[in-house]
Amino acid sequence: MRWGRGHKASAEGTSTQAGVAGAAQDAVASGSQGGSADAPPADAGIAARAVARDRAAGTGAGIGRRRLRMVAGAATGVLLVAGTAAIASGAVPRTAPAAGDGVSVPTAAVPAGDYTAVCPAPPRLLEAAVEGSDPAFSPASASARTRVSGMVLSDLSGSLTGSGLLPVGSDEPLALLQAFAPEASLAGEEPASSGTDGLTTRTAGVARGVAVDAASLFRAQPQGGLTPVAAATVGYTATDGDLRGLAATGCQVPSSDLWLLGASTSLGQTSILTLTNPTGTPATVVLELYGPDGRIEAAGLRDQLVAPGATRQIVLAGLAGEQEQVGIRVRSDGGRIAAFVQQSVLRGLTPGGVEVLSPGAMPGVTQVVPGVVIQDAATARSVREQKGYDAASPELQVLVPGSSDAVLDISVYGAGGEVELPDGGVATATAGAVTPISLAGLPEGNYTVAVTSDVSVVASARVTRGLDDGKPVDLAGAPSTVRLGSDHAIALAEGVDTSIVLGAPSGRAEVSLTPVSPKGVLGEPLMIGIAGGTSVTVPASSFEGAPAAVIVDATGDPVYGAQTLTLGGRTAGISVVGIVAGATGPQSIPVDLGY
């Protein structure tokens, strides 16, 4: 591959297959060594004596293990022959395993693959849309700009893996990540050590402000047998045109099961689902749509084919028209995919906002939505009291995918602790539908919303930002996120005001935020203590200089986080990007030994 160094795709595939096959053979061998309740005791004795002889003779444990495997394998073969004869004669054992007995599933270690994340194409206005077909797009405005920023962390020795930004379906890089700026390299400067103890020289590769006009891939090769710590963020800004505003999202690691909330197909609203398959395997996609009144059935929801390296757009109004809220489940058979929703609003001739919606956490009885930004009450009231601006109001959206209604306990946490909702925070969500819950009564601030339910649900929040009557309004979708652990990466969008919102629903947590400079130098970590039931907002200006990225490590009780972005000055731009789960650590897959 041209974008990386010292890495061959074919070699990687061969080693992966060999590793899985070898692990499967070992699993079969170990399964046959494990013995059985019906195995003759003599076999175990023979094996034990063989090991004892090896040890006494000083031949080593390796030879003992080989003899043990040979003896046990031979004994197992005798048992299999005997079992086959018993079945043929009708002498089937009367005893069966108890219902509660556990059966261990062997697993095989899989070598770490590339970190691959899909960055969506820039928002575009529909030029023409035909139901069931891919729409053609045209540029939204003359001032529209879309930039991608990425970061990959080195290992402890400071060695960087090959990484870069590429167009989908191409190996020609748009940008390669570097540990320090090209001008610094030409001047002979070296990246500073990130360790004060002299033992580590950890750095990061950084790319900022890479212009894109189509879907792209952010890739980083594995290092030290692990998927690297990496992240990328795509940001869109426009100061004119129908798609005026700010839209940002984290580049997404492909998956086979995704849930999205925040779409709407009511009058003046446009929702376009974008599916990208970055793998080499065709993906057959099945869509499930949910509205305020229940499950939406329509032709074209099944067997949507997305070819390898291809991107497909689907106009949701053709499948679910005139829906105030639309929840989407995207399932893929074959290649894994990334899914985004381009959501935009136009009220007559006045732009009402643009956002790129990303998937949230998987369904569960607890959902946490950080980064819910509420503007001052007076301005928000003057905006939503205008004719046709009812939807320009913050709300929580809860989807119940199952067949039973959900009883919700909703808690809102701000800088000063828990804030009560007007209705007390208890609500009922209808089964198989999307239920909106207003957040308009909250005072100005940045919040974390926690939803506890008696059945599994999916949650997200919609927030808006306006400046005055008759002026453009922008919107943002805040997805639910997973609990923070270690080695989460945030690539900060360029040219906007950025803050990190952290929320701890209960207990107490401590979060370390390590800034990464545009030259890839790691700065001094900023330690944040978070009391249970509160949210903490950390502006990017809290760090020395202007960081290009932040590495997040959390300890203690559960804590969740998001990146909030706004446009400075008298511009109504807002967006929210959730902090996603890290991709590091050894990977393993279950091995099916049946037939």
C-alpha positions in Angstrom: 0.0 0.0 0.0 1.4 3.4 -0.9 0.1 5.3 2.2 2.0 3.3 4.7 5.5 1.8 5.1 6.7 -1.7 5.8 3.2 -3.2 5.5 1.8 -5.5 2.9 -1.9 -6.2 2.8 -1.4 -9.6 1.3 1.1 -10.5 4.0 -1.2 -9.3 6.7 -4.1 -11.4 5.4 -1.9 -14.5 5.2 -0.6 -14.0 8.7 -4.1 -13.4 10.0 -5.5 -16.6 8.4 -2.5 -18.6 9.5 -2.9 -17.3 13.1 -6.6 -18.2 13.2 -6.0 -21.6 11.7 -3.2 -22.3 14.1 -5.2 -21.2 17.0 -8.1 -23.4 15.9 -5.8 -26.4 15.6 -4.5 -25.8 19.1 -8.0 -25.4 20.4 -8.9 -28.8 18.9 -5.8 -30.4 20.3 -6.4 -28.9 23.8 -10.1 -30.0 23.6 -9.0 -33.6 23.0 -6.5 -33.4 25.8 -9.0 -32.2 28.3 -10.3 -35.7 28.9 -13.9 -36.8 29.6 -15.9 -38.1 32.6 -16.1 -41.5 30.8 -12.3 -41.7 29.9 -10.5 -44.7 31.3 -8.2 -43.7 34.2 -5.4 -45.7 32.7 -5.0 -43.2 29.9 -4.4 -40.4 32.4 -1.9 -42.5 34.2 0.0 -43.3 30.9 0.2 -39.6 30.2 1.3 -38.7 33.7 4.0 -41.4 33.6 5.3 -40.1 30.2 5.7 -36.6 31.6 7.4 -37.9 34.7 9.9 -39.9 32.6 10.7 -36.8 30.6 11.3 -34.7 33.6 13.5 -37.4 35.3 15.5 -37.8 32.1 16.0 -34.0 31.9 14.4 -33.8 28.4 12.4 -30.7 29.3 8.8 -29.8 29.5 8.4 -29.2 25.8 9.1 -32.9 25.0 6.8 -33.9 27.9 4.0 -31.8 26.5 4.5 -33.3 23.0 4.3 -36.9 24.4 1.3 -36.0 26.5 -0.4 -34.6 23.4 0.4 -37.8 21.4 -0.8 -40.1 24.2 -3.9 -38.1 24.8 -4.6 -37.8 21.1 -4.3 -41.6 20.7 -6.6 -42.2 23.7 -9.1 -39.8 22.2 -9.0 -41.6 18.9 -9.8 -44.9 20.7 -12.7 -43.3 22.4 -14.1 -41.9 19.2 -13.9 -45.3 17.5 -15.7 -46.8 20.5 -18.3 -44.1 20.5 -19.0 -44.7 16.9 -19.4 -48.4 17.4 -21.8 -47.7 20.3 -24.0 -45.5 18.2 -24.1 -48.0 15.4 -25.2 -50.7 17.7 -27.9 -48.5 19.3 -26.2 -48.4 22.7 -26.5 -44.6 23.1 -25.6 -43.3 26.6 -28.6 -42.5 28.7 -27.0 -39.6 30.5 -26.8 -36.0 29.1 -25.1 -32.9 30.3 -27.1 -30.9 32.9 -28.9 -27.9 31.6 -26.8 -25.6 33.7 -23.4 -27.0 32.6 -21.3 -24.4 30.8 -19.5 -25.1 27.6 -16.4 -23.1 27.0 -16.1 -21.6 23.5 -12.5 -21.7 22.3 -11.1 -18.4 20.9 -8.3 -17.5 18.6 -6.1 -14.5 18.9 -6.3 -12.3 15.8 -3.4 -10.0 14.9 -4.3 -6.4 15.2 -5.4 -4.8 11.9 -5.3 -1.3 10.7 -7.2 1.4 12.5 -9.7 2.4 9.8 -12.3 5.2 10.2 -14.6 6.6 7.6 -14.9 10.4 7.4 -18.2 11.4 5.7 -18.5 13.6 2.6 -19.2 17.3 3.0 -22.9 18.2 3.3 -24.5 19.0 -0.1 -27.9 20.2 -1.3 -30.0 17.8 -3.3 -29.9 18.6 -6.9 -32.3 15.9 -7.8 -33.8 13.1 -5.8 -35.6 10.1 -7.1 -37.1 7.7 -4.6 -35.0 4.5 -4.2 -32.1 5.9 -6.1 -28.9 7.6 -5.2 -29.3 11.4 -5.2 -26.9 13.7 -7.0 -25.4 16.5 -5.0 -24.3 20.0 -5.7 -22.2 22.4 -3.7 -24.1 24.1 -0.9 -22.5 27.5 -1.0 -19.5 29.5 -2.1 -18.1 29.7 1.4 -18.5 26.1 2.4 -15.3 24.5 3.7 -14.8 20.9 4.9 -11.6 20.0 6.7 -10.3 16.8 8.4 -7.9 16.7 11.3 -6.3 13.5 12.5 -3.9 12.2 15.2 -2.1 8.9 15.9 -0.1 8.2 19.0 3.3 6.7 18.9 4.6 3.8 21.0 6.6 4.4 24.2 9.9 4.6 22.2 8.5 7.4 20.0 8.1 5.2 16.9 5.2 6.2 14.7 3.3 3.8 12.6 2.4 4.5 9.0 -0.8 6.5 8.8 -2.7 8.9 6.5 -5.9 10.2 5.0 -7.1 8.6 1.8 -10.1 8.9 -0.5 -12.5 6.0 -0.2 -11.5 3.3 -2.7 -8.0 4.7 -3.3 -4.5 4.1 -2.0 -3.2 7.6 -3.0 -3.0 9.6 0.3 -4.5 13.0 0.7 -2.2 13.6 3.7 0.3 11.7 5.8 0.6 12.2 9.5 3.8 13.6 10.8 5.3 14.0 14.3 6.3 17.6 13.7 5.6 20.3 11.1 7.5 20.1 7.8 9.1 23.6 8.4 10.4 22.4 11.8 11.9 19.3 10.1 13.6 21.4 7.5 15.1 23.7 10.2 16.6 20.6 11.9 14.4 20.7 14.9 13.6 17.4 16.7 10.3 16.7 18.4 10.6 17.2 22.2 10.4 14.3 24.6 7.0 13.8 26.2 8.5 12.2 29.3 10.2 14.2 32.2 11.8 11.0 33.5 13.9 10.5 30.4 12.4 7.0 29.9 9.8 7.7 27.3 9.7 9.8 24.2 6.1 9.4 23.2 5.0 11.6 20.4 2.0 11.8 18.0 1.5 12.1 14.3 -0.7 15.0 13.4 -2.5 16.2 10.3 -4.6 19.4 10.4 -7.0 21.2 8.1 -6.9 18.7 5.2 -9.4 19.8 2.6 -11.8 17.1 1.3 -14.7 17.1 -1.1 -15.8 13.4 -0.8 -15.8 10.6 1.7 -12.4 9.7 2.9 -10.6 7.1 5.1 -8.3 7.7 8.1 -6.0 4.8 8.4 -3.1 3.8 10.8 -1.1 0.6 10.7 -0.9 -1.5 13.9 2.1 -1.1 16.2 3.5 -3.6 18.8 0.7 -6.1 18.0 -2.0 -3.5 18.9 -4.3 -1.2 17.1 -2.9 2.3 17.6 -4.5 5.1 19.6 -5.9 7.3 16.8 -8.8 9.6 15.9 -10.0 12.0 13.2 -12.7 14.7 13.1 -14.3 16.2 10.0 -15.7 19.7 10.3 -17.9 21.7 7.9 -18.6 25.4 8.0 -20.6 27.8 5.7 -21.5 31.4 6.2 -24.0 31.6 3.3 -26.4 29.4 1.4 -29.1 27.1 2.5 -26.7 24.9 4.4 -25.3 27.7 6.5 -23.9 26.7 9.9 -21.4 24.3 11.5 -21.4 20.5 11.3 -18.8 18.2 12.7 -18.5 14.5 13.5 -15.8 12.0 14.5 -14.6 9.7 11.7 -16.3 6.4 12.3 -14.9 2.9 12.7 -17.1 0.6 10.5 -19.5 -1.8 12.2 -22.2 -4.3 11.3 -24.9 -2.9 13.7 -25.5 0.9 14.1 -28.2 3.0 15.7 -28.9 6.7 14.8 -31.3 9.2 16.2 -32.1 12.8 15.4 -33.3 12.6 11.8 -36.5 14.3 10.7 -38.4 14.3 7.4 -41.1 16.9 8.3 -41.8 20.0 6.2 -38.6 21.9 5.5 -36.3 19.2 6.9 -34.0 17.0 4.7 -32.5 13.8 5.9 -30.0 11.8 3.8 -28.6 8.5 5.0 -25.0 7.9 3.8 -23.6 4.4 3.8 -19.9 3.7 3.1 -18.3 0.3 2.8 -14.5 0.7 3.2 -13.9 -3.1 3.2 -13.1 -5.4 0.3 -16.3 -7.4 0.9 -19.8 -6.4 -0.5 -22.2 -5.3 2.2 -25.9 -6.2 2.2 -27.7 -3.6 4.4 -31.0 -3.9 6.1 -32.7 -0.8 7.5 -35.2 -0.5 10.4 -37.0 2.8 10.7 -38.9 4.0 13.8 -41.2 7.1 14.0 -43.2 8.7 16.8 -46.1 6.4 16.0 -44.1 3.1 15.8 -42.2 1.0 13.4 -42.2 2.3 9.8 -42.6 -0.3 7.0 -41.7 0.6 3.5 -40.4 -0.9 0.3 -36.6 -0.6 -0.1 -35.6 -1.2 3.5 -34.0 -4.6 2.8 -31.1 -5.8 0.7 -29.5 -2.4 0.0 -26.2 -3.4 -1.6 -23.1 -1.3 -0.9 -20.1 -2.4 -3.1 -16.6 -2.5 -1.7 -15.1 0.9 -1.5 -18.4 2.6 -2.4 -20.6 5.2 -0.8 -24.4 5.2 -1.2 -26.9 7.9 -0.3 -30.6 7.3 0.6 -33.2 10.1 0.9 -35.1 9.1 4.0 -38.2 11.1 2.9 -38.7 8.5 0.2 -39.0 5.8 2.9 -40.5 7.6 5.9 -42.1 10.9 4.8 -43.5 13.6 7.2 -42.0 12.2 10.4 -41.0 14.6 13.1 -38.5 12.1 14.6 -36.9 9.2 12.8 -34.8 6.5 14.5 -32.7 4.3 12.3 -31.1 0.9 12.8 -28.5 -0.1 10.1 -27.5 -3.8 9.9 -24.9 -5.1 7.5 -24.3 -8.6 6.3 -20.8 -9.0 4.7 -18.6 -6.0 4.8 -18.8 -3.6 7.8 -20.0 -0.2 7.0 -20.1 3.4 8.4 -23.4 5.3 8.5 -24.1 9.0 8.9 -27.2 11.2 8.4 -27.0 14.6 6.8 -29.7 16.6 8.5 -30.7 20.1 7.4 -33.5 22.6 7.9 -34.9 25.3 5.7 -37.8 27.5 6.9 -38.9 29.3 3.8 -35.8 31.2 2.8 -34.2 31.2 6.2 -31.6 28.5 6.9 -32.5 26.4 10.0 -29.3 24.5 10.5 -27.1 21.6 9.3 -25.6 18.6 11.1 -24.0 15.3 10.4 -25.6 12.8 12.8 -23.4 9.9 14.0 -24.4 6.6 15.7 -24.7 6.4 19.4 -24.2 3.7 22.0 -25.9 0.3 21.5 -29.3 -0.3 23.2 -29.2 -0.7 26.9 -31.0 0.0 30.1 -28.7 3.0 30.8 -27.9 5.7 28.2 -25.7 8.7 28.9 -25.7 11.8 26.6 -22.9 14.3 27.4 -22.5 17.6 25.6 -26.1 18.9 25.8 -25.6 22.6 25.3 -28.5 24.9 26.3 -28.3 28.6 25.4 -29.7 31.4 27.5 -33.4 31.3 28.0 -34.3 34.7 26.7 -32.7 34.2 23.3 -33.9 30.6 23.0 -37.5 31.8 23.8 -37.4 34.6 21.2 -36.2 32.1 18.5 -38.7 29.3 19.1 -41.7 31.7 19.5 -41.4 32.6 15.8 -43.9 31.1 13.5 -42.7 27.7 12.2 -39.9 27.5 14.7 -41.4 25.0 17.1 -38.7 22.4 16.3 -36.0 24.9 17.1 -36.0 23.7 20.7 -33.7 21.3 22.6 -35.1 17.8 23.3 -34.1 14.4 24.3 -35.1 11.5 22.0 -35.6 8.0 23.3 -36.2 5.0 21.0 -37.5 1.7 22.4 -36.7 -1.0 19.9 -38.5 -3.8 21.9 -42.2 -4.7 22.2 -42.7 -3.3 25.8 -43.1 0.3 26.8 -40.2 1.8 28.8 -40.5 3.7 32.1 -37.7 6.3 32.0 -35.9 8.0 34.9 -34.1 11.0 33.4 -31.4 12.9 35.3 -29.7 16.1 34.1 -26.3 17.0 35.5 -24.7 20.5 35.3 -21.7 22.2 36.7 -23.5 22.7 40.1 -25.1 19.3 40.3 -28.4 17.8 39.3 -31.0 20.0 37.7 -34.7 19.1 37.9 -36.8 18.8 34.7 -40.2 20.5 34.8 -42.0 17.1 34.8 -39.8 15.6 37.5 -37.7 13.5 35.1 -40.1 10.5 34.9 -41.6 9.6 31.5 -43.0 6.7 29.6 -41.6 5.8 26.1 -43.8 3.9 23.7 -42.6 0.5 22.5 -41.2 0.4 18.9 -41.3 4.2 18.6 -39.3 7.4 19.2 -40.4 9.5 22.1 -39.4 13.2 22.4 -38.8 14.8 25.8 -38.4 18.6 26.0 -35.3 20.1 27.5 -36.4 23.7 26.9 -36.9 24.3 30.7 -33.2 24.0 31.5 -31.2 27.1 32.3 -28.1 28.0 30.2 -25.2 25.6 30.5 -23.5 22.4 29.4 -25.1 19.2 30.7 -24.9 15.5 30.8 -28.2 13.6 30.5 -28.5 10.1 32.0 -31.5 7.9 31.1 -32.3 4.8 33.2 -35.0 2.4 31.8 -36.6 -0.9 32.7 -36.0 -2.1 29.1 -33.3 -1.5 26.6 -33.5 1.9 24.8 -31.4 4.2 22.6 -31.1 7.9 23.3 -29.8 11.1 21.8 -30.3 14.8 22.2 -31.0 17.6 19.7 -29.8 21.1 20.6 -30.2 24.3 18.8 -28.5 27.7 18.8 -30.0 31.0 17.5 -29.1 34.7 17.8 -32.2 36.7 17.2 -35.6 36.8 15.5 -35.5 36.2 11.8 -31.8 35.2 11.8 -30.5 31.7 10.8 -30.6 29.0 13.4 -28.2 26.0 13.7 -28.8 22.6 15.2 -26.7 19.7 16.6 -27.2 16.1 17.5 -25.5 14.8 20.7 -25.3 11.0 20.7 -25.1 8.7 23.7 -21.6 7.6 24.4 -19.7 4.8 26.1 -17.9 5.0 29.4 -14.5 6.5 29.2 -11.5 4.3 30.1 -7.9 4.7 28.9 -6.3 5.9 25.6 -9.3 7.7 24.1 -8.2 10.2 21.4 -9.9 13.4 20.4 -8.9 15.2 17.2 -9.9 18.9 17.7 -11.6 20.5 14.7 -9.7 23.5 13.3 -11.1 27.1 13.1 -13.8 26.7 15.7 -14.2 27.2 19.5 -14.0 23.8 21.2 -14.7 22.5 24.7 -14.6 19.1 26.2 -17.7 18.3 28.4 -17.3 15.5 31.0 -20.1 14.1 33.1 -20.1 11.6 36.0 -23.7 10.4 36.8 -22.6 9.0 40.2 -19.6 8.4 42.4 -16.4 10.2 41.6 -14.0 10.1 38.7 -10.7 11.5 37.7 -9.8 12.3 34.1 -6.4 13.0 32.6 -6.4 15.3 29.5 -3.1 15.3 27.7 -2.8 17.9 24.9 -1.0 17.2 21.7 0.5 20.2 19.8 0.2 20.6 16.1 3.9 19.4 15.9 3.0 16.2 17.7 4.5 17.0 21.1 2.6 15.8 24.2 2.1 18.4 26.8 1.6 18.3 30.6 -1.6 16.4 31.5 -4.4 18.4 32.9 -6.0 16.5 35.8 -9.8 16.9 36.3 -11.6 15.7 39.3 -15.4 15.2 38.7 -17.8 14.7 41.6 -20.8 12.4 41.0 -23.8 14.1 39.6 -22.0 16.9 37.9 -20.6 18.0 34.5 -17.3 19.8 33.9 -16.6 21.9 30.8 -12.9 22.2 29.8 -12.3 24.8 27.0 -9.5 24.1 24.6 -8.0 27.4 25.7 -7.3 25.8 29.1 -4.3 24.1 27.6 -1.0 25.9 26.8 -0.9 26.8 23.1 -3.6 25.6 20.7 -3.7 21.8 20.9 -4.5 19.8 17.8 -5.7 16.8 19.8 -6.3 15.5 23.3 -5.7 12.1 24.8 -8.2 11.1 27.5 -7.7 8.7 30.4 -10.3 8.2 33.1 -10.3 6.3 36.4 -12.8 5.8 39.2 -16.6 5.7 38.7 -18.2 5.9 35.2 -17.6 9.1 33.3 -18.7 10.1 29.8 -17.5 12.9 27.4 -18.1 14.8 24.3 -16.5 17.6 22.2 -18.7 20.7 21.7 -18.0 23.1 18.9 -19.3 26.6 18.2 -18.6 29.4 15.8 -17.3 32.6 17.3 -18.8 36.0 16.8 -22.4 36.6 15.7 -22.8 33.3 14.0 -25.3 30.6 15.1 -23.0 27.5 14.6 -23.0 24.5 16.9 -22.1 20.9 16.8 -21.4 18.0 19.2 -19.0 15.1 18.7 -19.1 12.2 21.2 -15.9 10.6 22.5 -16.0 7.1 21.2 -14.5 3.9 22.6 -10.8 3.3 22.1 -9.7 0.6 19.6 -6.5 -0.7 21.4 -5.9 -4.0 23.0 -5.6 -7.6 21.7 -8.4 -9.0 19.6 -9.9 -12.5 19.6 -12.7 -14.2 17.9 -14.7 -17.4 18.8 -13.8 -20.5 16.9 -16.6 -22.8 15.9 -15.3 -26.4 16.0 -18.6 -28.0 14.8 -19.7 -28.8 11.3 
